[in-house]
């Protein structure tokens, strides 16, 4: 036990001495949250909007005014014909068009409902999905505020039409995504680097020549990184809550527990990588190709898994981050509990066991 | 203390050790001497249980280097050829860590490392990477001694170290005997052989000879001449063309020539004169370890 503590102490010293890397590891999650958070909330202001409003009555005018007043939309053109829309989209003059039918206000009253057509430039899928959600929001508020006094006036239904990317199902839940990636980065990449560094600088030769239990060597090196990744996890959660009002609707204990499980999965992956590589550079490249890219691209963080080709959907099953993103989104945003998430939890647990077994099998007690 | 019997080891097709055998007695300061690539590191790593031999047996005390690797790792001190301490830890942190690895602390066996560690103690808060080459080796030696091993395996501890530090280092190795610690040290420097109780000469994975430095020199069976002239390279070529000598090789400022039969220096200078070489000094010389080493080489 004393030996384990002294390895942990030693490893903590390595981390603190390399303060540049430490700063990156602490600052990166902050930077990512801020960049993702503000980039998304900034870009959706002043969306260039085309209005096609042949009816020009009270209700349509009022709805347009509300949209402009929200600051989300900036009307750049009033057009008479829908044909003009695509040309303006292609030239980048506008990103969304709102098309009112003829006699919008009259029909709204007469038929207890009416629909407006929203055409969005979905070549930037995130923006398009945000735009459509804004329009839905504005229309609903308008109904509640203005028409709500008259219950006979029922509903305005915005009919969304996504140009260029009709199957759009994008979500921009960046806080769970950033947590997933940062934890993978620190746990898998940093531990695989820390362990291969021992080999590269010849320290491992001395450790092997000592009576130290290999399990202690690995455990002692890994524990400081567990602490570091937990700090980052809390940092992101607090920042997401304070700055961007990202809620944790489910149990915080469950969230931290599941995170700890994901940390273990990532660590065991990092240990496994270090057992099959012998230099830091090789470990870095291995981690980048085998971990980082799939985690970013195939976990469902940026690109929805549902819209991937079937083969990639199958590949995504073996990526631990995919399961963790499902869990963390569900806990944070839907307030789910373990009785819904047991399957995903079990899969991550099984992955951890497999990686640890493989590492033990691969760990060399000698130099060859 | 060490028994090596017919140890062989190859990397892919390259044979690093060919049936090496020798013994080291308890309390001895034993030198493993040979040029780079002779197989010294491989042999030391096999003894340290870091590599498995392809064939043959080796024991440290009663422990087998394959089966009893845990025992050996607990009781043997090891200093690898490359500096292997933690560069970003300080002198004291390194020493404390390696003490704890062996379940001991700095104080318990401090008397053992005191003469060495005292020299680097003024820098105990300096990071290991900032130490000079000689001080690094003293720190590494301290770390390998801190658990009071019964045997010390040192892989080229003086390579790349200045002459003064090398001398100090060997003095410290000499004191290990007082503490009953056996030392096996490898070195490419032939002159360091004289500082050992016994040495093994190793070349191309083969043990050429095992004896005390004095006996090794005594085993030299050829006649040795040292020759000095103006044009060194031309002189070597000329000497090689004479067919008087079995071997001609540069040795410091001289050229050493060996022959099976005694040759009169006058004969040598006459023959060189016929080749247009004059102003040449020719003397009979006393052999050293290196001369014996070259004599043994195929």
XYZ file of C-alpha atoms in Angstrom:
666
model
C 0.000 0.000 0.000
C 2.852 2.335 0.870
C 4.398 1.538 -2.496
C 1.162 2.392 -4.274
C 0.999 5.741 -2.506
C 4.545 6.569 -3.462
C 3.809 5.777 -7.105
C 0.748 8.023 -6.968
C 2.852 10.781 -5.396
C 5.493 10.371 -8.065
C 2.945 10.450 -10.872
C 1.283 13.548 -9.423
C 4.678 15.224 -9.414
C 5.092 14.348 -13.102
C 1.743 15.946 -13.857
C 2.423 19.076 -11.819
C 5.957 19.486 -13.194
C 4.621 19.364 -16.735
C 2.486 22.415 -16.018
C 1.933 23.303 -19.666
C 0.110 20.043 -20.308
C -1.754 20.445 -17.031
C -2.916 23.921 -18.049
C -4.098 22.581 -21.398
C -6.031 19.813 -19.671
C -7.767 22.256 -17.355
C -8.281 25.082 -19.831
C -9.387 22.975 -22.775
C -12.767 21.947 -21.370
C -13.449 25.559 -20.413
C -12.450 26.755 -23.859
C -14.504 24.063 -25.580
C -17.632 24.792 -23.565
C -17.292 28.515 -24.191
C -16.526 28.124 -27.883
C -19.328 25.653 -28.498
C -21.737 27.578 -26.317
C -21.173 31.035 -27.723
C -20.549 29.974 -31.289
C -23.984 28.420 -31.348
C -25.790 31.219 -29.572
C -24.107 33.940 -31.665
C -24.559 32.536 -35.099
C -28.259 32.152 -34.808
C -28.826 35.879 -34.380
C -29.702 37.982 -37.427
C -30.571 35.068 -39.663
C -31.084 36.443 -43.155
C -34.727 35.799 -43.880
C -36.918 36.054 -46.960
C -40.624 36.706 -46.467
C -43.231 35.762 -49.044
C -46.514 37.138 -47.831
C -49.208 37.466 -50.466
C -51.958 37.959 -47.879
C -50.452 41.001 -46.091
C -53.058 40.970 -43.335
C -52.916 41.755 -39.615
C -51.900 38.319 -38.458
C -49.159 37.745 -40.988
C -47.749 41.246 -40.467
C -47.813 40.802 -36.701
C -46.065 37.443 -36.906
C -43.336 38.917 -39.121
C -42.896 41.821 -36.708
C -42.522 39.395 -33.813
C -39.869 37.484 -35.677
C -37.900 40.620 -36.368
C -38.279 41.811 -32.803
C -36.777 38.551 -31.523
C -33.454 39.624 -33.084
C -33.064 36.096 -34.374
C -34.323 37.017 -37.815
C -33.358 39.816 -40.124
C -35.694 40.273 -43.063
C -33.513 40.817 -46.112
C -36.184 40.611 -48.816
C -39.894 40.495 -49.442
C -40.560 38.343 -52.486
C -43.694 37.545 -54.408
C -42.711 34.161 -55.767
C -41.288 31.086 -54.130
C -38.988 30.546 -57.119
C -36.773 33.388 -55.939
C -35.874 31.541 -52.748
C -33.477 28.952 -54.045
C -31.434 31.460 -56.019
C -30.943 33.591 -52.921
C -30.024 30.537 -50.827
C -27.419 29.515 -53.351
C -25.856 32.963 -53.402
C -25.873 32.947 -49.585
C -28.124 36.045 -49.456
C -30.560 34.258 -47.157
C -30.796 31.100 -45.098
C -34.483 30.805 -44.386
C -37.700 31.685 -46.167
C -41.097 32.052 -44.535
C -44.016 31.548 -46.908
C -47.508 32.608 -45.900
C -50.448 31.330 -47.898
C -52.882 33.678 -49.640
C -55.563 34.904 -47.244
C -53.569 33.719 -44.180
C -55.513 35.718 -41.607
C -58.958 35.042 -43.066
C -58.405 31.288 -43.300
C -56.901 31.227 -39.826
C -60.161 32.486 -38.407
C -62.424 30.665 -40.772
C -60.804 27.225 -40.627
C -59.616 27.299 -37.022
C -56.066 26.844 -38.223
C -53.627 27.556 -40.958
C -50.128 26.545 -41.872
C -47.120 28.549 -42.938
C -44.259 27.078 -44.848
C -40.724 27.463 -43.583
C -37.918 26.688 -46.019
C -34.502 26.457 -44.404
C -31.062 26.181 -45.948
C -30.038 22.947 -44.303
C -26.590 22.778 -45.812
C -25.603 23.837 -42.313
C -27.699 21.337 -40.431
C -27.165 22.670 -36.942
C -28.242 26.143 -37.939
C -31.244 24.872 -39.837
C -32.490 22.875 -36.894
C -32.011 25.808 -34.546
C -33.794 28.135 -36.970
C -36.767 25.847 -37.223
C -37.014 25.506 -33.478
C -36.983 29.318 -33.151
C -39.798 29.693 -35.629
C -41.837 27.075 -33.828
C -41.215 28.913 -30.605
C -42.225 32.289 -31.975
C -45.338 30.918 -33.617
C -46.410 29.186 -30.422
C -45.852 32.310 -28.351
C -47.821 34.313 -30.863
C -50.700 31.885 -30.626
C -50.666 31.939 -26.875
C -50.322 35.706 -26.514
C -52.445 37.073 -29.295
C -54.843 34.410 -30.309
C -55.182 32.778 -26.930
C -57.892 35.295 -25.962
C -60.017 33.817 -28.676
C -60.123 30.059 -28.210
C -61.899 29.495 -31.476
C -58.732 30.422 -33.282
C -56.813 27.230 -33.045
C -53.477 26.598 -34.515
C -50.875 27.886 -36.873
C -48.768 24.995 -38.002
C -45.312 25.809 -39.354
C -44.517 23.241 -42.005
C -40.771 22.749 -42.104
C -39.031 22.028 -45.355
C -35.322 21.417 -45.179
C -33.529 22.138 -48.398
C -30.407 20.099 -49.287
C -30.600 17.809 -46.267
C -34.122 16.532 -45.798
C -33.337 13.775 -43.281
C -32.021 16.209 -40.738
C -32.167 15.031 -37.111
C -29.442 17.073 -35.514
C -29.002 17.831 -31.867
C -26.522 20.288 -30.534
C -26.238 19.087 -27.015
C -22.636 20.095 -26.702
C -22.115 19.814 -22.948
C -22.591 16.026 -22.821
C -20.511 15.760 -25.974
C -17.642 17.797 -24.555
C -17.675 15.790 -21.328
C -17.486 12.596 -23.357
C -14.553 13.777 -25.437
C -12.563 15.394 -22.628
C -12.850 12.338 -20.411
C -11.762 10.090 -23.279
C -8.871 12.433 -24.041
C -7.524 12.647 -20.501
C -8.129 9.064 -19.515
C -7.180 7.171 -22.637
C -4.714 9.481 -24.344
C -2.954 10.863 -21.273
C -2.608 7.531 -19.492
C -1.365 5.769 -22.602
C 1.176 8.583 -23.013
C 2.180 8.463 -19.344
C 2.730 4.722 -19.479
C 4.625 4.684 -22.776
C 6.786 7.562 -21.517
C 8.104 5.183 -18.864
C 9.083 2.760 -21.592
C 10.570 5.390 -23.865
C 12.784 7.004 -21.226
C 13.902 3.620 -19.913
C 12.194 4.126 -16.538
C 10.156 0.987 -17.156
C 13.390 -1.022 -17.273
C 14.142 0.042 -13.712
C 10.577 -0.541 -12.555
C 10.618 -4.031 -14.081
C 13.956 -4.700 -12.378
C 12.327 -3.861 -9.050
C 9.992 -6.019 -6.937
C 7.044 -3.719 -7.751
C 3.810 -5.443 -8.676
C 2.921 -4.397 -12.277
C -0.674 -3.801 -11.201
C 0.580 -1.231 -8.675
C 2.640 0.495 -11.343
C -0.397 0.904 -13.560
C -2.856 1.700 -10.778
C -0.516 4.272 -9.282
C -0.112 5.991 -12.607
C -3.796 5.965 -13.409
C -5.281 7.287 -10.159
C -4.012 10.878 -10.521
C -5.630 11.005 -13.942
C -8.944 9.829 -12.499
C -8.754 12.806 -10.136
C -7.867 15.159 -12.973
C -10.704 13.962 -15.188
C -13.167 14.286 -12.321
C -12.102 17.900 -11.851
C -12.703 18.524 -15.551
C -16.075 16.814 -15.396
C -17.222 19.046 -12.546
C -15.783 22.107 -14.290
C -17.805 21.433 -17.439
C -21.000 20.706 -15.506
C -20.706 23.884 -13.433
C -19.801 25.995 -16.443
C -22.644 24.509 -18.491
C -25.073 25.227 -15.676
C -23.939 28.771 -14.859
C -23.232 30.131 -18.325
C -25.559 28.180 -20.562
C -28.262 26.884 -18.239
C -27.632 23.298 -19.285
C -29.558 21.371 -16.665
C -28.867 18.137 -14.839
C -32.409 16.839 -14.578
C -31.570 13.334 -13.385
C -29.743 12.301 -10.253
C -26.315 13.921 -9.922
C -25.044 10.817 -8.118
C -26.079 8.649 -11.053
C -24.399 11.063 -13.470
C -21.133 10.991 -11.507
C -21.340 7.229 -11.100
C -21.862 6.650 -14.818
C -19.037 9.089 -15.532
C -16.778 7.108 -13.237
C -17.655 3.968 -15.159
C -16.881 5.725 -18.457
C -13.599 6.993 -16.967
C -12.721 3.390 -16.099
C -13.567 2.273 -19.630
C -11.369 5.000 -21.113
C -8.539 4.270 -18.682
C -8.591 0.575 -19.475
C -8.493 1.491 -23.148
C -5.529 3.791 -22.516
C -3.733 1.049 -20.587
C -4.424 -1.378 -23.399
C -2.983 1.060 -25.953
C 0.150 1.461 -23.848
C 0.655 -2.300 -23.738
C 0.641 -2.599 -27.517
C 2.784 0.482 -28.281
C 6.287 1.301 -27.108
C 6.761 4.995 -27.879
C 4.759 8.067 -26.982
C 4.438 8.944 -30.638
C 2.987 5.570 -31.525
C 0.591 5.796 -28.584
C -0.450 9.276 -29.705
C -1.159 8.177 -33.278
C -2.922 5.031 -32.098
C -5.088 7.063 -29.730
C -5.888 9.617 -32.411
C -6.933 7.043 -34.986
C -8.484 4.407 -32.792
C -10.057 6.632 -30.161
C -10.287 10.288 -30.796
C -11.640 10.384 -34.335
C -14.249 7.667 -33.783
C -15.261 9.333 -30.525
C -15.788 12.662 -32.247
C -17.228 11.378 -35.503
C -19.098 8.172 -34.705
C -20.347 8.631 -31.163
C -23.345 10.713 -32.171
C -21.817 13.852 -30.679
C -21.690 15.767 -33.961
C -23.299 13.492 -36.507
C -26.475 11.657 -35.593
C -25.990 7.910 -35.649
C -29.437 7.426 -37.248
C -28.306 9.134 -40.446
C -25.094 7.109 -40.802
C -24.700 4.264 -43.274
C -25.595 0.934 -41.692
C -21.977 -0.214 -41.562
C -20.921 2.841 -39.586
C -23.886 2.343 -37.296
C -22.514 -1.102 -36.551
C -19.043 0.345 -35.964
C -20.496 2.894 -33.573
C -21.646 0.045 -31.311
C -18.066 -0.740 -30.306
C -17.279 2.859 -29.426
C -17.622 3.367 -25.678
C -18.368 7.058 -26.169
C -21.572 6.231 -28.045
C -23.036 4.454 -25.027
C -21.861 7.131 -22.645
C -23.403 9.898 -24.765
C -26.723 8.058 -24.682
C -26.465 7.721 -20.901
C -25.285 11.235 -20.119
C -27.820 12.912 -22.422
C -30.554 10.828 -20.961
C -29.571 11.579 -17.366
C -28.854 15.276 -17.898
C -31.698 16.220 -20.204
C -34.437 13.656 -19.692
C -33.782 12.866 -16.057
C -33.646 9.123 -16.696
C -32.710 6.681 -13.994
C -30.789 3.424 -13.984
C -33.810 1.220 -14.716
C -33.879 2.724 -18.215
C -30.124 2.892 -18.722
C -29.043 -0.492 -17.336
C -28.361 -1.902 -20.789
C -25.926 0.851 -21.802
C -24.292 0.723 -18.375
C -23.822 -3.017 -18.694
C -22.243 -2.658 -22.138
C -19.697 -0.116 -20.864
C -18.941 -2.324 -17.887
C -18.345 -5.310 -20.158
C -16.051 -3.242 -22.375
C -13.995 -2.211 -19.360
C -13.577 -5.811 -18.229
C -12.530 -6.891 -21.738
C -9.928 -4.143 -22.066
C -8.476 -4.869 -18.632
C -8.257 -8.594 -19.366
C -6.576 -7.893 -22.688
C -4.098 -5.519 -20.999
C -3.206 -8.061 -18.330
C -2.633 -10.632 -21.034
C -0.479 -8.223 -23.016
C 1.469 -6.710 -20.115
C 5.104 -7.697 -20.288
C 6.952 -8.514 -17.100
C 10.195 -8.424 -19.115
C 11.640 -6.206 -21.806
C 10.495 -8.324 -24.751
C 27.350 -15.591 -6.524
C 26.695 -15.705 -10.280
C 26.804 -18.863 -12.351
C 26.308 -18.632 -16.082
C 26.213 -21.858 -18.061
C 26.060 -21.964 -21.857
C 23.756 -18.984 -22.199
C 22.698 -18.190 -25.783
C 20.449 -15.442 -26.983
C 19.635 -14.159 -30.440
C 17.538 -11.311 -31.809
C 15.922 -12.555 -35.014
C 18.880 -13.905 -36.977
C 21.548 -12.031 -35.042
C 23.233 -14.038 -32.290
C 23.932 -11.681 -29.383
C 25.313 -14.343 -27.019
C 26.865 -17.654 -27.988
C 27.063 -20.196 -25.188
C 28.514 -17.792 -22.691
C 29.693 -19.315 -19.414
C 31.527 -17.963 -16.351
C 31.241 -17.622 -12.593
C 31.487 -14.650 -10.290
C 32.454 -15.222 -6.672
C 30.778 -13.588 -3.719
C 32.262 -10.197 -2.864
C 34.121 -9.899 -6.146
C 34.417 -6.787 -8.295
C 33.995 -8.422 -11.668
C 34.412 -6.660 -15.010
C 32.669 -7.612 -18.249
C 34.858 -6.062 -20.888
C 34.250 -5.776 -24.583
C 33.511 -3.328 -27.386
C 30.058 -1.995 -28.293
C 27.776 -4.732 -29.597
C 29.732 -7.523 -27.883
C 26.675 -8.715 -25.929
C 27.373 -7.101 -22.542
C 23.953 -5.464 -22.168
C 22.132 -8.629 -23.255
C 23.993 -10.675 -20.672
C 23.324 -8.197 -17.875
C 19.646 -7.979 -18.809
C 19.357 -11.771 -18.724
C 20.919 -11.785 -15.246
C 18.538 -8.977 -14.196
C 15.603 -11.200 -15.402
C 14.634 -8.604 -18.006
C 15.322 -10.914 -20.942
C 14.857 -14.648 -21.295
C 17.796 -16.687 -22.583
C 17.132 -18.877 -25.627
C 19.117 -21.680 -24.043
C 21.452 -22.267 -21.125
C 21.096 -21.633 -17.410
C 22.022 -18.813 -15.112
C 21.780 -18.526 -11.351
C 22.244 -15.688 -8.933
C 22.992 -17.330 -5.617
C 20.541 -20.230 -5.612
C 17.972 -18.318 -7.683
C 17.274 -19.227 -11.276
C 17.060 -16.139 -13.516
C 13.904 -17.434 -15.230
C 11.924 -19.044 -12.425
C 12.936 -16.960 -9.417
C 12.750 -13.555 -11.072
C 10.826 -12.038 -8.177
C 13.515 -12.930 -5.664
C 16.233 -11.599 -7.925
C 14.407 -8.327 -8.490
C 14.128 -7.871 -4.729
C 17.765 -8.550 -3.924
C 19.783 -7.288 -6.887
C 20.628 -3.658 -7.617
C 20.585 -2.616 -11.257
C 21.877 0.389 -13.151
C 20.942 0.304 -16.856
C 23.192 1.634 -19.589
C 20.913 4.558 -20.354
C 20.057 7.068 -17.665
C 16.737 5.709 -16.442
C 15.797 7.842 -13.474
C 12.965 10.352 -13.684
C 14.303 13.477 -15.333
C 11.555 15.731 -14.047
C 11.954 14.637 -10.426
C 14.620 16.096 -8.164
C 17.646 14.196 -6.892
C 16.019 13.586 -3.521
C 12.620 12.661 -4.974
C 14.243 10.061 -7.198
C 16.145 8.537 -4.306
C 13.075 8.518 -2.075
C 10.930 6.941 -4.787
C 13.357 4.132 -5.510
C 13.779 3.479 -1.807
C 9.998 3.123 -1.462
C 9.844 0.824 -4.490
C 11.960 -1.643 -2.499
C 9.918 -1.073 0.628
C 12.661 0.795 2.453
C 13.578 4.427 3.051
C 16.602 6.654 2.566
C 17.764 6.413 6.181
C 17.950 2.641 6.651
C 20.976 2.024 4.451
C 22.210 5.588 4.217
C 25.687 4.587 5.434
C 26.044 2.540 2.265
C 25.490 5.406 -0.149
C 26.853 8.154 2.093
C 30.246 8.598 0.356
C 28.523 8.847 -3.031
C 25.391 10.714 -2.108
C 27.289 13.324 -0.104
C 28.823 14.537 -3.347
C 25.448 15.214 -4.964
C 23.566 16.204 -1.817
C 24.203 19.943 -2.378
C 22.055 19.554 -5.501
C 19.336 17.439 -3.911
C 16.601 19.877 -4.990
C 17.819 20.014 -8.557
C 15.947 18.051 -11.208
C 17.794 14.980 -12.427
C 17.781 16.234 -16.026
C 19.854 19.258 -14.964
C 22.692 17.184 -13.468
C 26.027 16.682 -15.202
C 26.822 13.240 -16.623
C 29.027 12.268 -13.693
C 26.478 13.377 -11.108
C 23.704 11.540 -12.923
C 25.706 8.324 -12.625
C 26.343 8.919 -8.926
C 22.633 9.428 -8.374
C 21.794 6.298 -10.371
C 24.312 4.323 -8.317
C 22.796 5.664 -5.098
C 19.333 4.612 -6.272
C 20.515 1.111 -7.158
C 22.187 0.712 -3.750
C 19.489 2.179 -1.524
C 17.933 -1.219 -0.718
C 21.322 -2.774 0.104
C 21.376 -5.379 -2.664
C 23.558 -8.471 -2.428
C 24.622 -8.063 -6.023
C 25.035 -4.928 -8.108
C 24.696 -5.149 -11.900
C 26.067 -2.071 -13.647
C 25.784 -1.680 -17.408
C 28.494 0.657 -18.727
C 28.254 3.113 -15.840
C 31.295 5.092 -16.961
C 30.491 5.482 -20.644
C 30.309 9.153 -21.561
C 31.562 10.291 -18.168
C 34.619 12.549 -17.708
C 37.941 11.073 -16.544
C 37.757 12.469 -12.990
C 34.219 11.247 -12.390
C 35.126 7.863 -13.825
C 37.979 7.550 -11.380
C 35.749 8.531 -8.451
C 33.117 6.079 -9.621
C 35.580 3.190 -9.656
C 36.839 4.135 -6.207
C 33.284 3.827 -4.932
C 32.851 0.452 -6.599
C 36.022 -0.651 -4.826
C 34.433 0.097 -1.441
C 31.464 -2.222 -2.112
C 33.626 -5.147 -1.042
C 33.746 -3.792 2.507
C 29.966 -4.087 2.601
C 30.013 -7.602 1.143
C 28.300 -6.553 -2.069
C 29.268 -8.397 -5.233
C 29.607 -6.144 -8.290
C 29.362 -7.080 -11.958
C 30.220 -4.084 -14.106
C 30.465 -3.886 -17.880
C 32.681 -1.420 -19.701
C 34.080 -0.853 -23.174
C 37.232 0.765 -21.707
C 40.057 -1.790 -21.531
C 42.086 0.277 -19.069
C 39.286 -0.073 -16.512
C 39.929 -3.829 -16.421
C 42.907 -3.243 -14.108
C 40.506 -1.912 -11.463
C 38.599 -5.206 -11.271
C 39.412 -8.337 -9.264
C 38.660 -10.482 -12.293
C 37.388 -9.781 -15.770
C 35.668 -11.597 -18.610
C 36.611 -10.507 -22.107
C 33.629 -10.653 -24.435
C 33.481 -10.197 -28.191
C 30.688 -10.996 -30.685
C 28.699 -12.773 -27.996
C 31.541 -15.085 -27.029
C 33.430 -15.075 -23.750
C 37.077 -15.054 -24.852
C 38.796 -15.355 -21.502
C 38.036 -15.103 -17.772
C 40.903 -14.307 -15.387
C 42.423 -11.647 -13.170
C 43.756 -8.633 -15.105
C 47.329 -9.695 -14.290
C 46.789 -13.241 -15.544
C 45.160 -12.002 -18.697
C 48.254 -9.950 -19.497
C 50.449 -12.917 -18.605
C 48.551 -15.074 -21.070
C 49.733 -12.852 -23.877
C 51.895 -15.239 -25.877
C 53.139 -13.233 -28.857
C 56.032 -10.826 -29.176
C 54.965 -7.206 -29.086
C 56.669 -4.177 -30.651
C 55.655 -0.575 -30.585
C 56.536 1.566 -33.528
C 56.297 5.314 -34.054
C 56.898 7.316 -37.213
C 55.873 10.449 -39.061
C 53.366 9.175 -41.527
C 51.068 7.054 -39.393
C 48.626 5.744 -41.956
C 51.344 5.003 -44.501
C 53.361 3.309 -41.794
C 50.484 1.027 -40.815
C 49.991 0.008 -44.433
C 53.702 -0.555 -44.856
C 53.910 -2.688 -41.696
C 50.941 -4.750 -42.809
C 52.612 -5.407 -46.145
C 55.795 -6.739 -44.519
C 54.512 -10.209 -43.565
C 56.632 -10.067 -40.429
C 53.643 -9.589 -38.116
C 50.452 -11.399 -37.278
C 48.648 -8.183 -36.280
C 49.261 -4.470 -36.762
C 46.989 -1.961 -35.012
C 47.144 1.652 -33.827
C 47.638 2.020 -30.069
C 47.696 5.549 -28.675
C 50.547 7.442 -30.295
C 52.222 4.134 -31.269
C 51.457 1.326 -33.634
C 51.466 -2.106 -31.995
C 52.739 -5.098 -33.973
C 52.626 -8.695 -32.816
C 54.486 -11.688 -34.133
C 54.782 -15.335 -33.141
C 58.587 -15.298 -33.466
C 60.947 -12.703 -32.050
C 61.968 -10.103 -34.634
C 65.040 -7.876 -34.346
C 64.059 -4.186 -34.473
C 66.963 -3.698 -36.897
C 65.269 -6.076 -39.354
C 62.055 -4.106 -39.160
C 63.749 -0.777 -39.762
C 65.757 -2.213 -42.644
C 62.665 -3.517 -44.360
C 60.836 -0.247 -43.773
C 63.858 1.613 -45.161
C 63.522 -0.363 -48.382
C 59.958 0.987 -48.615
C 61.294 4.524 -48.205
C 60.292 4.937 -44.537
C 62.876 6.392 -42.188
C 63.125 8.160 -38.801
C 61.214 5.355 -37.191
C 61.262 4.374 -33.519
C 60.971 0.663 -32.898
C 60.917 -0.858 -29.393
C 59.890 -4.093 -27.793
C 56.785 -3.342 -25.660
C 55.030 -4.752 -22.588
C 51.546 -6.018 -23.403
C 48.350 -4.718 -21.761
C 44.825 -6.104 -21.565
C 43.911 -4.601 -24.930
C 46.833 -6.414 -26.588
C 45.632 -9.695 -25.141
C 42.088 -8.886 -26.248
C 43.229 -8.263 -29.814
C 45.368 -11.404 -29.729
C 42.277 -13.415 -28.749
C 40.109 -11.890 -31.449
C 39.745 -14.053 -34.498
